[in-house]
Short mmCIF file of C-alpha atoms in Angstrom, two decimals:
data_model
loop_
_atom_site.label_atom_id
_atom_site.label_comp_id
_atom_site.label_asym_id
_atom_site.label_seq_id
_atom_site.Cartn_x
_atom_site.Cartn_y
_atom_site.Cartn_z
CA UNK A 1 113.38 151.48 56.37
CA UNK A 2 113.21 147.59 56.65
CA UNK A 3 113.41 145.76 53.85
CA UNK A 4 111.12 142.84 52.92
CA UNK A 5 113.52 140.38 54.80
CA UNK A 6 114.00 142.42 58.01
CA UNK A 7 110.17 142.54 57.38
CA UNK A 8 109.20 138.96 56.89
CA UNK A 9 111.31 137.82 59.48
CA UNK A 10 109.41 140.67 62.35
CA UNK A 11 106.03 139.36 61.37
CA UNK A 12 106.96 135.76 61.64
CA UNK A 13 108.22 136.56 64.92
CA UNK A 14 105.58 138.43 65.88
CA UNK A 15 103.17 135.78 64.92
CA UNK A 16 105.46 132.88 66.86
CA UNK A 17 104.76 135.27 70.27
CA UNK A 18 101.44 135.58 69.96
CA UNK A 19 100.48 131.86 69.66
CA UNK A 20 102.91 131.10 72.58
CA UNK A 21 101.01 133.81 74.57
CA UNK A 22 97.48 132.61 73.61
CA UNK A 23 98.72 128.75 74.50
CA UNK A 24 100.11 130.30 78.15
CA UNK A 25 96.72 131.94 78.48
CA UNK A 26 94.54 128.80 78.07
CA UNK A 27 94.13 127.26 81.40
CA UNK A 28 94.59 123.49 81.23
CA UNK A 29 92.53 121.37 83.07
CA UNK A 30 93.30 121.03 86.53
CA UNK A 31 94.71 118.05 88.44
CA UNK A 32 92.06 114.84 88.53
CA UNK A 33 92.83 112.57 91.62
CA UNK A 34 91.51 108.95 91.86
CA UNK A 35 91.37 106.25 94.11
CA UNK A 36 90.07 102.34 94.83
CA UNK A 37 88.86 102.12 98.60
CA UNK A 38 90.04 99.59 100.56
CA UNK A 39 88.44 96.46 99.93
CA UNK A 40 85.44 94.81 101.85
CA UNK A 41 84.61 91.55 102.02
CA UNK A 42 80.91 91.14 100.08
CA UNK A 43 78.27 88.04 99.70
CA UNK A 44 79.77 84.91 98.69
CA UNK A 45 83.27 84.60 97.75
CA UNK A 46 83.30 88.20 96.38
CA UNK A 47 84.85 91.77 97.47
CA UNK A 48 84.14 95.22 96.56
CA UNK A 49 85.83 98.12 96.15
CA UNK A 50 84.89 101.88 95.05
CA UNK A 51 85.95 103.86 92.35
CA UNK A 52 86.47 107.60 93.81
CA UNK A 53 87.41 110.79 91.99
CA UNK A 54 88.23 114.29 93.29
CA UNK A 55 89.21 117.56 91.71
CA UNK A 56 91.75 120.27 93.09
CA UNK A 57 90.92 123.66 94.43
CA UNK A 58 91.72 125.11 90.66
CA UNK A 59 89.76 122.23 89.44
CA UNK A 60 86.41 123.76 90.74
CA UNK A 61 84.58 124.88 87.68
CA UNK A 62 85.17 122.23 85.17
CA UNK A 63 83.16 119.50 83.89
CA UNK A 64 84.18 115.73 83.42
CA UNK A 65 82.81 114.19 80.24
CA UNK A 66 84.36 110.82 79.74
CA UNK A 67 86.21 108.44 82.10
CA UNK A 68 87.80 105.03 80.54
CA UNK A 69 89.03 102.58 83.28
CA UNK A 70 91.24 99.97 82.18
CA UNK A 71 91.75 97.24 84.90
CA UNK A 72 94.58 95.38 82.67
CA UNK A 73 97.05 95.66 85.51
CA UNK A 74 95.32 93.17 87.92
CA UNK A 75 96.80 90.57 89.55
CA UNK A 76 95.93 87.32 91.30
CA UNK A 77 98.63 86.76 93.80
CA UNK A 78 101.50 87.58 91.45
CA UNK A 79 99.96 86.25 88.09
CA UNK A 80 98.36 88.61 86.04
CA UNK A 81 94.22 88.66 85.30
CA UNK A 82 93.05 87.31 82.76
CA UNK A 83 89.55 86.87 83.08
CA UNK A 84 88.57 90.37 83.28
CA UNK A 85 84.85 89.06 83.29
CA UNK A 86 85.09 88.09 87.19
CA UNK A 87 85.18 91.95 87.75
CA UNK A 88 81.68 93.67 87.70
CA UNK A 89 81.30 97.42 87.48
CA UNK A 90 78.16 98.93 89.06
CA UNK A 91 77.71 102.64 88.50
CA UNK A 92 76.09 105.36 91.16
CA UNK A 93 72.94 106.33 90.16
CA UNK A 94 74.67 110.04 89.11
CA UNK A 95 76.70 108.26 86.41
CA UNK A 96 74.65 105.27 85.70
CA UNK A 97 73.15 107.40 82.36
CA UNK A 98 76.92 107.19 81.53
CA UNK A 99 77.09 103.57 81.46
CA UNK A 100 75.80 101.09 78.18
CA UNK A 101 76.16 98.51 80.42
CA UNK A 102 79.20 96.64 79.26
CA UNK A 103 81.10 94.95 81.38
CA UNK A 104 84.82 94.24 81.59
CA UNK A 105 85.62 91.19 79.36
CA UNK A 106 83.21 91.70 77.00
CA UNK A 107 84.72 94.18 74.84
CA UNK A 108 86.51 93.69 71.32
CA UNK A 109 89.94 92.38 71.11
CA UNK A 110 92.70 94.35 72.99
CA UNK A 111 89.85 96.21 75.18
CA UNK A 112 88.62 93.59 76.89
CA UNK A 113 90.30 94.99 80.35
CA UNK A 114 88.64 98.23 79.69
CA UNK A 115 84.80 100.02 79.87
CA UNK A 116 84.07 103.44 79.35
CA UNK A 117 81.76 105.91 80.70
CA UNK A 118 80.57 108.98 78.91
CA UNK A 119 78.27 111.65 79.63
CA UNK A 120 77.37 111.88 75.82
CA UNK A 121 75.99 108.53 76.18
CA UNK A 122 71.86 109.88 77.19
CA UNK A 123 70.27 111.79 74.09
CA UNK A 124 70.71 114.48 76.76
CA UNK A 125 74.23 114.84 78.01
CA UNK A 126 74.83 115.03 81.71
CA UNK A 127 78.79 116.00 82.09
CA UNK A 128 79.71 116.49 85.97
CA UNK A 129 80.73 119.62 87.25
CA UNK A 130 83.23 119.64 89.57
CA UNK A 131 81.88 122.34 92.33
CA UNK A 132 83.97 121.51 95.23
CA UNK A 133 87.17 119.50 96.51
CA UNK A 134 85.24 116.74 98.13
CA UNK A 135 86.01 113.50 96.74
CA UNK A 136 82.89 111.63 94.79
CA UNK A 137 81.54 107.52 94.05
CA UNK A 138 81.44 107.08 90.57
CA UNK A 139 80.94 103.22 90.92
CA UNK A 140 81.56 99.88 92.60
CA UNK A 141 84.11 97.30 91.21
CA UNK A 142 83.39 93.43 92.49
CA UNK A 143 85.48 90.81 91.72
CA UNK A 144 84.03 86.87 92.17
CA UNK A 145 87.21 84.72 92.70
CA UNK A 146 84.71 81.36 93.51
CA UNK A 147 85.64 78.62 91.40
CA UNK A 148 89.89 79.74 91.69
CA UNK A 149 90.98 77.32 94.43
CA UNK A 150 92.06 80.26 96.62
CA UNK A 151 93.95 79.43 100.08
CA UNK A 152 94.04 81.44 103.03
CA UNK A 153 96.48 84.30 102.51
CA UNK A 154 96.22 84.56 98.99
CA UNK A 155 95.68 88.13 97.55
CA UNK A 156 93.77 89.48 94.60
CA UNK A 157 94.46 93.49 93.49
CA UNK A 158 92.36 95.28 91.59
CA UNK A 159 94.62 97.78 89.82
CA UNK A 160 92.91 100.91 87.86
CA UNK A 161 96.44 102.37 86.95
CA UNK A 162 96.07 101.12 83.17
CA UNK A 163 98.74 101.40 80.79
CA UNK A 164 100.85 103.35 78.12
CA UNK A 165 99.49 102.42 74.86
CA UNK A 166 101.53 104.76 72.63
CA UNK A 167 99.08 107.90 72.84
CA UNK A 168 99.58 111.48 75.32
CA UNK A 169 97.46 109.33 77.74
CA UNK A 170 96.98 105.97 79.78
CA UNK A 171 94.36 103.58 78.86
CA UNK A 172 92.92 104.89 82.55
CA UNK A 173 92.25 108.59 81.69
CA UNK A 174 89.56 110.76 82.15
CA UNK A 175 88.22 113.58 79.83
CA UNK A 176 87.91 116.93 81.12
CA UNK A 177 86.62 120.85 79.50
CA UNK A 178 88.13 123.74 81.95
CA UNK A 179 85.51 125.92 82.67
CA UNK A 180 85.38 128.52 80.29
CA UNK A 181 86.73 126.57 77.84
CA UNK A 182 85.05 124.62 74.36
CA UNK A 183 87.90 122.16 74.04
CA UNK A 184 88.05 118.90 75.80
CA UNK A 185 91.13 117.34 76.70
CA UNK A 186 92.07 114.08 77.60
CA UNK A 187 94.33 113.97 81.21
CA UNK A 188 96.00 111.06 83.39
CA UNK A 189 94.20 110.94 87.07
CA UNK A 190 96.59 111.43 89.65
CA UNK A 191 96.73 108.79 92.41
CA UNK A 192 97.70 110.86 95.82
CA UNK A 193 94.60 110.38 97.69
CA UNK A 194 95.83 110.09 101.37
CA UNK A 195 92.35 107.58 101.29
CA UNK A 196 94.06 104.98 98.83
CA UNK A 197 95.44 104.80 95.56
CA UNK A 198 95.08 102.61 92.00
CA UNK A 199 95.24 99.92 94.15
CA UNK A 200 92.82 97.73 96.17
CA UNK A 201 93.97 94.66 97.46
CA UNK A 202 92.36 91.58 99.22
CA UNK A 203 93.17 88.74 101.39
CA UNK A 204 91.59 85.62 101.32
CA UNK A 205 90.48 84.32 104.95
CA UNK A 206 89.23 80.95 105.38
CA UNK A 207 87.30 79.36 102.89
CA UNK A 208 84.73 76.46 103.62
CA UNK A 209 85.26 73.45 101.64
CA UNK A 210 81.90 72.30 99.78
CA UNK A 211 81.66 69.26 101.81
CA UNK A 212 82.46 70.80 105.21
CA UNK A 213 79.67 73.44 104.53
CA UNK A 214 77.09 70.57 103.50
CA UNK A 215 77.92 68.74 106.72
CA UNK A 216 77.71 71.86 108.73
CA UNK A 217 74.21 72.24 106.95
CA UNK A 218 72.76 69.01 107.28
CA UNK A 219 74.56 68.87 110.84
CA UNK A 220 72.34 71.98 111.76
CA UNK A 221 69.14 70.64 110.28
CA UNK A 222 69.21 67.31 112.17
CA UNK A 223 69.69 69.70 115.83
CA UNK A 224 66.68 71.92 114.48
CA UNK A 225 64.33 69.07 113.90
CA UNK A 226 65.49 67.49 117.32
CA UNK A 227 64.85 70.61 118.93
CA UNK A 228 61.36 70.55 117.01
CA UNK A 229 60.31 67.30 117.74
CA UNK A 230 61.18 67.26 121.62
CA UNK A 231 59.16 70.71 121.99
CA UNK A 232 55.79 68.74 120.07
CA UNK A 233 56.63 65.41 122.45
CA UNK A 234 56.35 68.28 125.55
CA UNK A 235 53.06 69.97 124.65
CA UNK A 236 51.84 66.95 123.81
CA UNK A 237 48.74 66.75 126.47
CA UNK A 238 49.05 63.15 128.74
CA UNK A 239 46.27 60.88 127.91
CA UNK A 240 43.68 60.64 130.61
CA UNK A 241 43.48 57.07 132.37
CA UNK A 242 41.18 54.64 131.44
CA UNK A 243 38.60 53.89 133.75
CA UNK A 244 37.51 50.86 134.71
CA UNK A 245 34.36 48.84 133.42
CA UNK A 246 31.78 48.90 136.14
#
């Protein structure tokens, strides 16, 4: 017969196996992968680039509920961004419910590099199912560098990497439920997309100084009346002689 050590010490074990074997049998979520496309040049002295997201084949089946995008690793040539207000975040439509509208640089001290997006946000909430591999827009990232004093060849890079802030996660992390499951957990995207990674970088071209752009306008104003005045002088019909008193 055991005795009530022997005893103890087989239920404790016992006990220890089966919560290792229930932990092996939850499924964690599956692998997240995000990327910034490359960037494209946009109206005035802008760019854009999109935020896109894609799940792996074992990923099919769960449901994203939160994403938090921290942009605090940003850089204008090799100084870091500061004014995280000259980046603009525009959601797709499919996510725009997910989005209170505040931008980067307007949130509380320590945050200000960071916005969130959750799917808890609408009195009904929307989470996004993950139903195939294909990659997905959540949103559009444009960055105004007027006003900086940029020179041809200079380089701004948006960076969605975030950082390590002391917690399981980076400040860039997205929530996720595996299907089947009624706990959400909180993962690190990957960055592997062969179609870019937490990086989008762009090159300043030319830029017009203010005065050669008003020259250039006023330049093209003064051929377009020219041009306007010559055609009226053309159609203008002759004036018939005068004839003589009789």
């Amino acid at each position: 017969m055991l005795d009530r050590r022997c005893f103890c010490c087989t239920l404790i074990g016992l006990v220890a196996w089966s919560w290792v074997a229930w932990l092996d049998a939850r499924r964690c979520p599956a692998v997240i992968v995000a990327h910034l496309t490359p960037s494209r040049a946009a109206a005035g002295e802008r760019f854009e680039s999109d935020l896109v997201l894609a799940g792996t084949a074992d990923a099919i089946g769960d449901v994203i509920e939160l994403i938090n995008l921290d942009i605090v690793q940003s850089t204008i040539n090799a100084a870091a961004l500061t004014d995280y207000s000259r980046v603009r975040f525009d959601a797709r439509p499919q996510f725009a419910p997910w989005h209170d509208g505040q931008q980067f640089g307007s949130g509380s001290s320590g945050f200000e590099s960071q916005i969130v997006l959750d799917s808890y946000l609408p009195d009904e909430p929307i989470p996004y199912e993950i139903t195939t591999t294909d990659p997905f827009a959540v949103g559009t990232l444009t960055f105004d560098y007027s006003g900086l004093g940029m020179q041809p060849g200079d380089t701004v890079t948006l960076d969605i990497f975030g950082r390590d802030d002391g917690s399981a996660t980076r400040t860039t992390s997205i929530a996720v439920r595996a299907s089947g499951e009624s706990v959400t957990m909180l993962v690190n995207p990957e960055f592997s997309s062969p179609n870019g990674s937490e990086k989008s970088v762009f090159r300043i071209t030319a830029i017009p100084e203010p005065g050669s752009v008003a020259f250039l306008a006023a330049t093209l104003w003064g051929v377009s009346a020219c041009h306007r005045r010559r055609r009226v002088r053309c159609a203008k019909p002759a004036r018939p002689p005068r004839r003589g008193r009789r």
